[in-house]
Coordinates of C-alpha atoms and ligand atoms in Angstrom, one line a residue:
Chain A
M979 CA -87.9 217.3 193.3
S980 CA -86.7 220.8 192.6
I981 CA -85.4 223.0 189.9
I982 CA -82.5 225.3 190.5
V983 CA -81.5 227.9 187.9
K984 CA -78.4 230.0 188.5
N985 CA -77.4 233.0 186.4
L986 CA -78.9 231.6 183.2
S987 CA -78.4 233.5 180.0
Y988 CA -79.1 232.7 176.3
K989 CA -78.5 234.6 173.1
Y990 CA -79.9 233.5 169.7
E991 CA -77.4 233.6 166.9
D992 CA -77.6 236.8 164.9
E993 CA -79.3 238.6 167.8
E994 CA -77.6 241.4 169.6
K995 CA -79.3 241.1 173.0
N996 CA -79.6 238.1 175.3
A997 CA -83.1 236.6 174.9
V998 CA -82.8 235.7 178.6
N999 CA -80.3 237.3 180.8
A1000 CA -78.9 236.2 184.2
L1001 CA -82.0 234.4 185.5
S1002 CA -81.8 232.8 188.9
F1003 CA -84.6 231.1 190.8
T1004 CA -85.4 227.9 192.7
I1005 CA -88.7 226.0 192.4
E1006 CA -89.5 223.5 195.0
N1007 CA -91.6 220.4 195.2
G1008 CA -95.4 220.9 194.6
E1009 CA -95.2 224.5 193.6
W1010 CA -97.4 226.0 190.9
V1011 CA -95.5 228.9 189.4
S1012 CA -96.7 231.3 186.8
I1013 CA -94.3 233.0 184.5
I1014 CA -95.8 236.1 183.0
G1015 CA -94.4 238.8 180.7
H1016 CA -95.0 240.6 177.5
N1017 CA -94.5 239.1 174.1
G1018 CA -90.8 238.5 173.5
S1019 CA -89.8 238.8 177.1
G1020 CA -88.1 235.4 177.0
K1021 CA -90.6 233.1 178.5
S1022 CA -90.5 230.4 175.8
T1023 CA -86.7 230.7 175.6
L1024 CA -86.6 229.9 179.3
A1025 CA -88.9 226.9 178.8
K1026 CA -86.8 225.5 176.0
L1027 CA -83.6 226.0 178.1
L1028 CA -85.2 224.0 180.9
M1029 CA -86.1 221.2 178.5
G1030 CA -82.6 221.2 177.0
L1031 CA -84.0 222.1 173.6
L1032 CA -81.7 225.1 173.5
E1033 CA -78.2 224.7 174.7
K1034 CA -77.5 227.3 177.5
K1035 CA -74.7 229.7 176.9
E1036 CA -74.1 230.7 180.5
G1037 CA -75.2 229.6 183.9
E1038 CA -76.5 226.4 185.4
I1039 CA -79.7 224.4 185.6
Y1040 CA -80.1 221.6 188.1
I1041 CA -83.1 219.2 188.1
E1042 CA -82.9 217.8 191.7
D1043 CA -79.2 217.2 191.9
L1044 CA -78.6 216.5 188.2
P1045 CA -76.9 219.3 186.3
L1046 CA -78.4 219.7 182.9
N1047 CA -75.9 219.2 180.2
E1048 CA -75.6 217.6 176.8
N1049 CA -74.7 214.2 178.1
N1050 CA -77.7 213.6 180.4
L1051 CA -80.5 215.2 178.4
Y1052 CA -82.3 211.8 178.2
E1053 CA -82.2 211.4 182.0
I1054 CA -83.2 215.0 182.6
R1055 CA -86.2 214.8 180.3
K1056 CA -87.6 211.8 182.2
H1057 CA -88.4 214.4 185.0
L1058 CA -89.9 217.0 182.7
G1059 CA -92.8 217.3 180.4
I1060 CA -93.9 220.3 178.3
V1061 CA -97.0 221.3 176.5
F1062 CA -96.6 224.0 173.8
Q1063 CA -98.9 226.6 172.5
N1064 CA -100.1 225.1 169.2
P1065 CA -102.2 222.0 169.7
D1066 CA -101.6 220.9 166.1
N1067 CA -97.9 221.0 166.2
Q1068 CA -97.3 218.4 169.0
F1069 CA -99.5 215.6 168.0
V1070 CA -97.2 213.1 166.4
A1071 CA -99.2 210.0 165.6
T1072 CA -102.3 209.2 163.6
S1073 CA -104.5 208.3 166.7
V1074 CA -104.8 209.4 170.3
E1075 CA -103.5 206.1 171.8
D1076 CA -100.6 206.0 169.4
D1077 CA -99.7 209.5 170.2
I1078 CA -99.5 208.7 173.9
A1079 CA -97.6 205.5 173.1
F1080 CA -95.0 207.6 171.3
G1081 CA -93.3 208.8 174.5
L1082 CA -93.6 205.4 176.1
E1083 CA -91.9 203.8 173.2
N1084 CA -89.1 206.3 173.4
L1085 CA -88.6 205.4 177.1
E1086 CA -88.5 201.7 176.1
V1087 CA -91.4 200.8 178.3
D1088 CA -92.5 197.2 178.1
P1089 CA -95.3 197.0 175.5
A1090 CA -97.3 194.8 177.7
L1091 CA -97.7 197.6 180.2
M1092 CA -98.4 200.4 177.7
E1093 CA -102.1 200.0 177.2
G1094 CA -102.8 200.2 181.0
M1095 CA -100.6 203.4 181.2
I1096 CA -102.4 204.9 178.2
D1097 CA -105.8 204.2 179.7
S1098 CA -105.0 205.7 183.1
A1099 CA -103.4 208.8 181.5
L1100 CA -106.5 209.3 179.3
S1101 CA -108.8 208.9 182.3
E1102 CA -106.9 211.6 184.2
V1103 CA -107.6 214.1 181.4
N1104 CA -111.2 212.8 180.8
M1105 CA -110.4 211.7 177.3
T1106 CA -111.1 207.9 177.7
N1107 CA -113.7 207.9 175.0
Y1108 CA -111.3 209.3 172.4
K1109 CA -108.7 206.6 172.7
K1110 CA -109.0 205.6 169.1
S1111 CA -109.8 209.0 167.6
E1112 CA -107.8 210.6 164.9
P1113 CA -106.3 214.0 165.7
Y1114 CA -108.2 216.1 163.1
L1115 CA -111.5 215.1 164.7
L1116 CA -110.5 216.6 168.1
S1117 CA -110.9 220.2 169.2
G1118 CA -107.9 222.3 170.2
G1119 CA -108.7 221.8 173.9
Q1120 CA -109.0 218.0 173.4
K1121 CA -105.6 217.9 171.6
Q1122 CA -104.0 219.8 174.4
R1123 CA -105.4 217.4 177.0
V1124 CA -104.1 214.5 174.9
A1125 CA -100.7 216.3 175.0
I1126 CA -101.0 216.3 178.8
A1127 CA -101.9 212.7 178.8
G1128 CA -98.9 211.9 176.7
I1129 CA -96.7 213.6 179.3
L1130 CA -98.6 212.0 182.3
A1131 CA -98.1 208.5 180.9
M1132 CA -94.3 209.2 181.2
N1133 CA -94.8 210.3 184.7
P1134 CA -92.5 213.3 185.1
E1135 CA -92.5 215.4 188.3
I1136 CA -92.3 218.7 186.5
I1137 CA -94.8 219.9 183.9
I1138 CA -94.2 223.1 181.9
L1139 CA -97.1 224.7 180.0
D1140 CA -96.0 227.3 177.5
E1141 CA -99.1 229.3 176.7
A1142 CA -100.8 226.0 176.4
T1143 CA -104.3 227.5 176.6
S1144 CA -103.8 230.6 174.4
M1145 CA -105.2 229.0 171.3
L1146 CA -108.2 227.4 173.1
D1147 CA -111.8 228.6 173.3
P1148 CA -113.2 229.4 176.8
E1149 CA -114.6 225.9 177.3
G1150 CA -111.4 224.2 176.2
K1151 CA -109.5 226.5 178.5
E1152 CA -111.6 225.6 181.5
D1153 CA -111.3 221.8 180.9
F1154 CA -107.6 222.2 180.5
I1155 CA -107.2 224.3 183.7
N1156 CA -109.3 221.7 185.6
V1157 CA -106.8 219.0 184.6
V1158 CA -103.9 221.2 185.7
K1159 CA -105.5 221.7 189.1
K1160 CA -105.7 217.9 189.4
L1161 CA -102.0 217.6 188.6
K1162 CA -101.1 220.2 191.2
E1163 CA -103.1 218.1 193.8
K1164 CA -101.0 215.1 192.8
G1165 CA -97.9 217.0 193.9
K1166 CA -96.5 217.8 190.4
I1167 CA -94.4 221.0 190.0
I1168 CA -96.3 223.2 187.5
I1169 CA -94.6 225.9 185.6
M1170 CA -97.3 227.8 183.7
I1171 CA -96.2 230.3 181.2
T1172 CA -99.0 232.6 180.3
H1173 CA -100.0 236.1 179.4
D1174 CA -103.5 235.6 180.7
M1175 CA -103.5 237.3 184.1
N1176 CA -106.6 235.5 185.2
E1177 CA -104.9 232.2 184.7
A1178 CA -101.8 233.4 186.6
L1179 CA -104.0 234.1 189.6
L1180 CA -104.5 230.4 190.0
S1181 CA -100.9 229.8 190.9
D1182 CA -99.1 230.1 194.3
R1183 CA -96.2 232.0 193.0
T1184 CA -95.5 234.3 190.0
I1185 CA -92.4 235.3 188.2
V1186 CA -92.7 238.5 186.2
M1187 CA -90.3 238.7 183.2
S1188 CA -89.5 241.7 181.1
N1189 CA -86.9 242.0 178.3
G1190 CA -85.3 238.7 179.2
E1191 CA -84.9 239.5 182.9
I1192 CA -86.8 238.6 186.1
L1193 CA -88.5 241.8 187.2
K1194 CA -90.1 240.3 190.2
D1195 CA -90.6 236.9 191.8
G1196 CA -93.0 236.4 194.7
K1197 CA -96.3 235.2 196.0
T1198 CA -99.0 235.6 193.3
E1199 CA -101.2 237.7 195.7
E1200 CA -98.4 240.1 196.3
I1201 CA -97.4 240.4 192.6
M1202 CA -101.0 241.2 191.7
M1203 CA -101.0 244.0 194.2
D1204 CA -97.9 245.5 192.7
E1205 CA -99.4 247.8 190.1
K1206 CA -96.0 249.4 189.5
T1207 CA -94.2 246.3 188.6
L1208 CA -97.0 245.1 186.3
K1209 CA -97.1 248.4 184.6
E1210 CA -93.3 248.3 184.1
A1211 CA -93.7 244.8 182.6
R1212 CA -96.4 246.1 180.3
L1213 CA -99.0 243.7 181.7
E1214 CA -102.7 244.4 182.3
L1215 CA -104.5 243.7 185.5
P1216 CA -107.5 241.4 185.5
S1217 CA -110.6 243.7 185.6
A1218 CA -111.8 242.6 188.9
L1219 CA -108.4 243.4 190.4
Y1220 CA -108.8 247.0 189.0
V1221 CA -111.8 247.4 191.2
Y1222 CA -109.9 245.9 194.0
H1223 CA -107.0 248.3 193.6
S1224 CA -109.2 251.3 193.2
L1225 CA -111.2 250.5 196.4
K1226 CA -107.9 250.1 198.3
K1227 CA -106.5 253.3 197.0
A1228 CA -109.7 255.1 198.0
G1229 CA -109.0 253.9 201.5
Y1230 CA -111.6 251.2 201.6
N1231 CA -110.5 248.5 203.9
N1232 CA -113.4 246.0 204.4
E1233 CA -111.5 242.7 204.4
E1234 CA -114.5 240.6 203.5
V1235 CA -115.4 242.6 200.3
L1236 CA -111.8 242.7 199.2
K1237 CA -111.6 238.9 199.7
V1238 CA -114.7 238.3 197.6
L1239 CA -113.3 240.5 194.8
W1240 CA -110.0 238.6 194.9
E1241 CA -111.7 235.3 194.7
S1242 CA -114.0 236.4 191.9
A1243 CA -111.0 237.7 189.9
S1244 CA -109.3 234.3 190.0
K1245 CA -112.5 232.5 188.8
M1246 CA -112.8 234.6 185.7
Chain B
M276 CA -113.0 218.7 156.3
K277 CA -114.3 216.8 159.3
N278 CA -115.1 213.8 157.1
F279 CA -111.7 213.6 155.6
V280 CA -110.6 209.9 155.3
L281 CA -107.0 209.0 155.6
G282 CA -106.3 206.8 152.7
Q283 CA -109.4 205.0 151.7
Y284 CA -109.7 202.7 154.7
M285 CA -113.2 201.3 155.2
P286 CA -113.6 200.1 158.8
G287 CA -114.9 196.6 159.1
D288 CA -114.3 193.2 160.7
S289 CA -114.1 190.8 157.7
Y290 CA -111.3 188.3 157.6
L291 CA -109.4 190.5 155.2
H292 CA -109.5 193.3 157.7
K293 CA -108.1 191.0 160.4
L294 CA -105.2 189.7 158.4
D295 CA -101.7 190.8 159.3
P296 CA -100.7 193.8 157.2
R297 CA -97.4 192.2 156.3
L298 CA -99.3 189.3 154.8
K299 CA -101.6 191.6 152.9
I300 CA -98.7 193.5 151.4
I301 CA -96.8 190.4 150.4
A302 CA -100.0 188.6 149.1
T303 CA -101.0 191.7 147.1
I304 CA -97.6 191.7 145.4
V305 CA -97.5 187.9 144.9
I306 CA -101.0 188.0 143.2
M307 CA -100.1 191.0 141.1
V308 CA -97.1 189.1 139.8
A309 CA -99.3 186.1 139.2
V310 CA -101.6 188.3 137.1
F311 CA -98.7 189.3 134.9
F312 CA -98.0 185.7 134.1
L313 CA -101.4 185.3 132.5
K314 CA -101.4 185.3 128.8
N315 CA -104.9 185.4 127.3
I316 CA -108.3 186.8 127.9
Y317 CA -109.8 183.5 129.2
E318 CA -107.2 183.2 131.9
M319 CA -107.7 186.8 132.8
M320 CA -111.4 186.2 133.1
G321 CA -110.6 183.4 135.6
A322 CA -108.5 185.9 137.6
L323 CA -111.3 188.4 137.6
L324 CA -113.6 185.7 138.9
I325 CA -111.2 184.9 141.8
L326 CA -111.0 188.6 142.5
I327 CA -114.8 188.9 142.7
V328 CA -114.9 185.9 145.1
I329 CA -112.3 187.6 147.3
L330 CA -114.3 190.8 147.3
L331 CA -117.6 189.1 148.1
S332 CA -116.2 186.9 150.8
A333 CA -114.7 190.0 152.5
R334 CA -118.0 191.8 152.3
L335 CA -116.4 194.7 150.5
S336 CA -118.7 196.9 148.5
I337 CA -117.9 196.4 144.8
L338 CA -119.0 200.0 144.3
K339 CA -116.2 201.2 146.5
V340 CA -113.6 199.2 144.6
L341 CA -115.0 200.5 141.3
Q342 CA -114.5 204.0 142.6
G343 CA -110.9 203.2 143.1
L344 CA -110.7 202.4 139.4
K345 CA -111.8 205.8 138.3
P346 CA -108.3 207.1 137.5
L347 CA -108.0 204.2 135.0
I348 CA -110.7 205.3 132.6
V349 CA -108.5 207.6 130.5
L350 CA -105.7 205.1 130.4
S351 CA -108.1 202.3 129.3
I352 CA -109.7 204.3 126.6
F353 CA -106.2 205.1 125.2
V354 CA -105.2 201.4 125.2
F355 CA -108.5 200.5 123.6
V356 CA -108.2 203.0 120.8
F357 CA -104.6 202.3 120.2
Q358 CA -105.1 198.5 120.0
I359 CA -108.2 198.8 117.8
F360 CA -106.5 201.0 115.2
F361 CA -103.1 199.5 115.1
N362 CA -103.3 195.8 115.9
K363 CA -104.4 194.1 112.7
G364 CA -103.8 190.4 113.5
G365 CA -106.3 187.6 113.2
E366 CA -109.7 187.7 111.5
V367 CA -111.7 190.8 110.9
L368 CA -114.5 191.0 113.4
Y369 CA -116.2 194.1 112.2
Q370 CA -115.9 196.3 109.3
T371 CA -117.6 199.5 108.2
S372 CA -117.0 202.5 106.1
L373 CA -117.0 206.0 107.7
S374 CA -117.1 209.2 105.7
F375 CA -116.6 212.9 106.1
S376 CA -119.2 215.1 104.4
I377 CA -120.5 218.6 105.2
S378 CA -123.4 217.3 107.2
S379 CA -121.3 214.9 109.2
I380 CA -118.7 217.5 110.0
I381 CA -121.4 220.0 111.1
A382 CA -122.9 217.2 113.2
I383 CA -119.6 216.4 114.8
V384 CA -119.0 220.1 115.7
V385 CA -122.5 220.5 117.1
I386 CA -122.3 217.2 119.1
T387 CA -118.9 218.1 120.5
F388 CA -120.1 221.6 121.5
F389 CA -123.1 220.1 123.4
Y390 CA -120.9 217.4 124.9
F391 CA -118.6 220.0 126.6
F392 CA -121.5 222.4 127.3
L393 CA -123.6 219.7 129.1
M394 CA -120.6 218.0 130.7
R395 CA -120.9 219.7 134.1
Y396 CA -124.6 218.7 134.5
M397 CA -123.9 215.0 133.9
K398 CA -123.7 212.6 136.8
L399 CA -122.5 209.4 135.0
K400 CA -119.6 210.9 133.1
V401 CA -118.4 207.6 131.7
L402 CA -121.8 206.7 130.2
Y403 CA -122.1 210.2 128.9
F404 CA -118.7 209.8 127.2
F405 CA -119.8 206.6 125.5
L406 CA -123.0 208.3 124.3
Y407 CA -120.9 211.0 122.8
V408 CA -118.6 208.5 121.0
S409 CA -121.6 206.6 119.6
L410 CA -123.2 209.8 118.3
L411 CA -119.9 210.6 116.5
F412 CA -119.9 207.1 115.1
V413 CA -123.5 207.3 113.8
S414 CA -122.8 210.7 112.2
L415 CA -119.7 209.4 110.4
K416 CA -121.5 206.3 109.2
Y417 CA -124.9 207.6 108.0
L418 CA -124.5 211.4 107.2
L419 CA -123.3 211.3 103.7
Y420 CA -125.1 214.5 102.4
P421 CA -124.3 216.3 100.0
D422 CA -120.9 215.1 99.0
V423 CA -118.4 212.7 100.6
Y424 CA -115.0 214.2 100.8
Y425 CA -113.1 211.4 102.4
S426 CA -114.0 207.8 103.4
F427 CA -112.0 205.3 105.3
N428 CA -112.6 201.7 106.4
L429 CA -112.8 201.0 110.1
E430 CA -111.8 197.4 110.7
I431 CA -111.7 195.8 114.1
Y432 CA -109.5 192.7 114.1
E433 CA -109.8 189.8 116.5
E434 CA -106.4 190.3 118.0
G435 CA -106.8 194.0 118.5
M436 CA -110.1 193.3 120.3
N437 CA -108.7 190.5 122.4
T438 CA -105.5 192.4 123.4
S439 CA -107.3 195.5 124.4
L440 CA -109.8 193.6 126.5
F441 CA -106.9 191.6 128.0
V442 CA -105.0 194.7 128.9
F443 CA -108.1 196.4 130.2
F444 CA -108.9 193.5 132.5
R445 CA -105.4 193.2 133.6
L446 CA -105.4 196.9 134.6
I447 CA -108.7 196.4 136.5
T448 CA -107.4 193.4 138.4
V449 CA -104.1 194.9 139.4
V450 CA -105.6 198.2 140.5
S451 CA -108.4 196.4 142.3
L452 CA -105.9 194.4 144.3
A453 CA -104.2 197.5 145.5
T454 CA -107.6 199.1 146.3
I455 CA -108.6 196.1 148.3
L456 CA -105.3 196.4 150.3
T457 CA -105.9 200.1 151.2
L458 CA -109.7 199.6 151.8
T459 CA -109.1 196.9 154.4
T460 CA -105.9 198.1 156.1
K461 CA -105.5 201.1 158.3
P462 CA -102.8 203.5 157.2
T463 CA -101.1 202.9 160.6
E464 CA -101.0 199.2 160.0
L465 CA -99.9 199.7 156.4
T466 CA -97.0 201.8 157.7
L467 CA -96.2 199.3 160.4
G468 CA -96.3 196.4 157.9
T469 CA -94.0 198.3 155.5
E470 CA -91.6 199.0 158.4
Y471 CA -91.3 195.3 159.2
L472 CA -90.9 194.3 155.6
M473 CA -88.2 196.9 155.1
K474 CA -86.1 195.5 157.9
P475 CA -83.7 193.7 155.5
L476 CA -82.9 197.0 154.0
K477 CA -80.9 197.9 157.1
I478 CA -77.9 196.4 155.3
F479 CA -78.1 199.3 152.9
K480 CA -78.2 201.8 155.8
I481 CA -81.9 202.5 155.2
N482 CA -83.6 202.8 158.6
P483 CA -87.1 201.4 158.3
E484 CA -88.2 202.9 161.6
E485 CA -87.4 206.4 160.5
F486 CA -89.0 205.7 157.2
A487 CA -92.2 204.6 159.0
L488 CA -92.1 207.6 161.3
I489 CA -91.8 209.9 158.3
I490 CA -94.8 208.2 156.6
S491 CA -96.9 208.3 159.7
I492 CA -96.2 212.0 160.3
A493 CA -97.0 212.8 156.7
L494 CA -100.3 210.9 157.0
R495 CA -101.0 212.7 160.3
Y496 CA -100.5 216.1 158.8
I497 CA -102.1 215.8 155.4
P498 CA -105.6 216.6 156.7
T499 CA -104.2 219.5 158.8
I500 CA -102.3 221.0 155.9
L501 CA -105.3 220.7 153.6
D502 CA -107.5 222.3 156.2
E503 CA -105.0 225.1 156.5
S504 CA -104.8 225.7 152.8
F505 CA -108.6 226.0 152.6
K506 CA -108.4 228.6 155.4
I507 CA -105.8 230.6 153.6
M508 CA -107.8 230.4 150.4
D509 CA -110.9 231.6 152.3
A510 CA -109.0 234.4 153.8
Q511 CA -107.6 235.5 150.5
A512 CA -111.0 235.1 148.8
S513 CA -112.5 237.4 151.4
R514 CA -109.9 240.0 150.3
G515 CA -110.9 239.6 146.7
A516 CA -108.8 236.8 145.3
D517 CA -110.6 234.4 143.1
F518 CA -108.9 231.0 142.7
K519 CA -111.2 229.8 139.9
Q520 CA -111.1 232.6 137.4
G521 CA -108.7 235.2 136.0
S522 CA -105.8 235.1 133.6
L523 CA -103.0 232.7 133.8
T524 CA -100.6 235.2 135.4
K525 CA -103.3 236.1 137.9
K526 CA -103.7 232.4 138.7
V527 CA -100.0 231.9 139.2
G528 CA -99.9 234.9 141.5
Q529 CA -102.7 233.5 143.5
L530 CA -101.0 230.1 143.7
V531 CA -97.8 231.8 145.0
S532 CA -99.9 233.7 147.5
L533 CA -101.2 230.3 148.8
L534 CA -97.8 228.6 148.7
V535 CA -95.8 231.2 150.5
P536 CA -97.8 231.1 153.7
M537 CA -98.1 227.3 153.5
F538 CA -94.3 227.1 153.4
V539 CA -93.9 229.5 156.3
I540 CA -96.4 227.6 158.3
S541 CA -94.9 224.3 157.5
F542 CA -91.4 225.3 158.5
E543 CA -92.7 226.7 161.8
R544 CA -94.6 223.5 162.3
S545 CA -91.7 221.2 161.7
D546 CA -89.6 223.2 164.1
Q547 CA -92.2 223.0 166.8
L548 CA -92.9 219.4 166.1
A549 CA -89.2 218.5 166.4
D550 CA -89.2 220.3 169.8
A551 CA -92.3 218.4 171.0
M552 CA -90.8 215.1 169.9
E553 CA -87.5 215.7 171.5
S554 CA -89.1 216.8 174.7
R555 CA -90.8 213.4 174.8
N556 CA -87.5 211.7 174.8
F557 CA -87.3 211.0 171.1
V558 CA -83.7 210.4 170.0
P559 CA -83.3 209.4 166.3
G560 CA -81.7 206.0 166.0
K561 CA -82.1 205.1 169.6
P562 CA -83.8 201.7 170.2
K563 CA -87.5 201.9 171.0
T564 CA -90.2 199.5 172.1
K565 CA -93.3 199.1 170.1
Y566 CA -96.9 199.7 171.2
R567 CA -98.4 197.9 168.2
A568 CA -97.0 194.5 167.7
L569 CA -97.9 192.6 164.6
K570 CA -99.2 189.0 165.2
W571 CA -98.8 186.5 162.5
Q572 CA -101.6 184.0 162.7
T573 CA -102.7 180.7 161.1
A574 CA -105.1 182.6 158.8
D575 CA -102.1 184.6 157.6
T576 CA -100.1 181.4 156.7
I577 CA -103.1 180.0 155.0
S578 CA -103.6 183.2 153.0
L579 CA -99.9 183.2 152.1
I580 CA -100.2 179.6 150.8
F581 CA -103.3 180.5 148.9
S582 CA -101.6 183.5 147.2
L583 CA -98.5 181.3 146.4
L584 CA -100.7 178.7 144.9
L585 CA -102.3 181.3 142.6
L586 CA -98.8 182.4 141.6
G587 CA -97.8 178.7 141.0
G588 CA -100.9 178.1 139.0
S589 CA -100.4 181.1 136.7
I590 CA -96.7 180.1 136.2
C591 CA -97.9 176.6 135.2
L592 CA -100.4 178.1 132.7
Y593 CA -97.6 180.3 131.4
I594 CA -95.3 177.3 130.8
L595 CA -98.0 174.8 129.5
F596 CA -99.9 177.0 127.0
Ligands
ADP721 N1 -85.5 231.2 167.0 C1 -85.2 232.5 167.3 N2 -84.2 233.1 166.7 C2 -83.9 234.4 167.0 N3 -84.5 235.1 168.0 C3 -85.5 234.5 168.6 C4 -85.9 233.2 168.3 N4 -86.9 232.9 169.2 C5 -87.1 234.0 169.9 N5 -86.3 235.0 169.6 C6 -86.2 236.3 170.3 O1 -85.9 236.1 171.6 C7 -86.7 236.9 172.4 C8 -87.5 236.1 173.4 O2 -88.5 235.4 172.7 P1 -89.4 234.3 173.4 O3 -88.6 233.5 174.4 O4 -90.1 233.6 172.4 O5 -90.4 235.3 174.2 P2 -91.9 235.0 174.8 O6 -92.1 233.5 174.8 O7 -91.9 235.6 176.1 O8 -92.9 235.7 173.9 C9 -87.5 237.8 171.5 O9 -86.9 239.0 171.3 C10 -87.5 237.0 170.2 O10 -87.6 237.9 169.1
MG722 MG1 -93.7 232.3 173.9

């Protein structure tokens, strides 16, 4: 599975500037990619374009070999799942199991198979005990995990998370991230949009966006070293990495200590 | 807000809980129609008896059902008063003379004042109201000092009494039936049952699936929206707004200050919800499979026959007597 984006642009009606402008990148099987950038840099617009929720104005998107266009949205979306920011605005049904069933019903899955699929998706996100729960009894983090279960049941290869943890408390965040790590191990492509730099540290690769354009695209480790780019993108370094950079600048080169600092930064 | 109950559903595993929602909806309607064929108070008492048997056999708390009847109180009182004063058929059951004098007028004013003053401290409001009415009655009947300005005869006729009792019990029966339905059926099942029953409406281009989806999303978001409105009210109270006091213009202003953010939030929400649904391959009008299938069982057929028998019985009574 792969995603190929070529020269992708989009402009909202009544806006002067392109919200995203001439984006090009390729994401391969099993990659965990962070997309970071300041508010309004076009991250959500990109996510919606990938899902076919916005109709692209210019450029091309391929999911594997399938070009994304109006006629094959249904096919394309079988490969993609997305979790949005607000836990309350994506829970459709009146109970957890019914919510997960919603996607399966849309895919015309045989009802006899649904319960098994729902159970295994719930166990993947550690929500088995909440199968019958009604949404307003769940915490934000639990709702987001149900959202992931809803996607997992449909078994897409690509999972997009658009600031999915930004409304969660620290505990909810941690549980959510643990689920994401498990997905990565299963070989899913993960595109994690975030402005939490600590979260971005978990990924293999990072794309930095600013004003609708890609400022830099590279290994997460390298991006996090690149103070200049981050400053230009108006992003803040995780605090442990400040220490890391300061030590390096001061000519401190003990590999071991630097490694510990790096690792502790990504655990925050 | 954590204890908010969707509808009034009471979890349980009685036979009424287990019946197919389609049957329950149909049977409720059939029995309601049967009730409207009844003509006199004695038949109505019979219906009430059957209702109580249904309630007991389903192990439903009568108290819960009575709670569902609360909104009826005002309506019943109105019917009662109207019938007693204006329906003058049959024999006179009770007759008395009531009079206005200085003492009775003063008593009425004082009693009324205390009634409203003490209202908020009273638990059993209905009993309290009856106490109030009896006190008024006693004052009008016995306080004749010093001069009587105006007297009138209060006469209660047989027909007025019967009709008001009849209408009262009919109201109770019909509303109890609806309450039993919502007490024993989950909102999800109710929606699903309605969807199935609405299928014939496809001829009129009404899509029952979309209808059911709208209902279920509405049910899903009622608690969330209520919760949100409380948060907004709290936020505005912390900035000095008081939703309980103030002049009318102030209250209207505060209502607007609640409604505007609610609308903004709701529009945003519906946008995002639509995106989430579409992402999960929802296409309006496209065929879907169903996770929850309804299963019609023997018990449902038996219950249907039972409710049809009730209807038949009441039609017979209607024709024969
Ligand atoms: N529905 C919309 N209509 C008009 N402009 C929009 C809309 N959504 C986003 N924008 C604009 O597009 C730009 C990118 O927004 P967005 O993709 O939401 O950024 P991000 O997710 O990185 O915060 C912003 O300048 C924003 O104001
Ligand atoms: Mg965004």
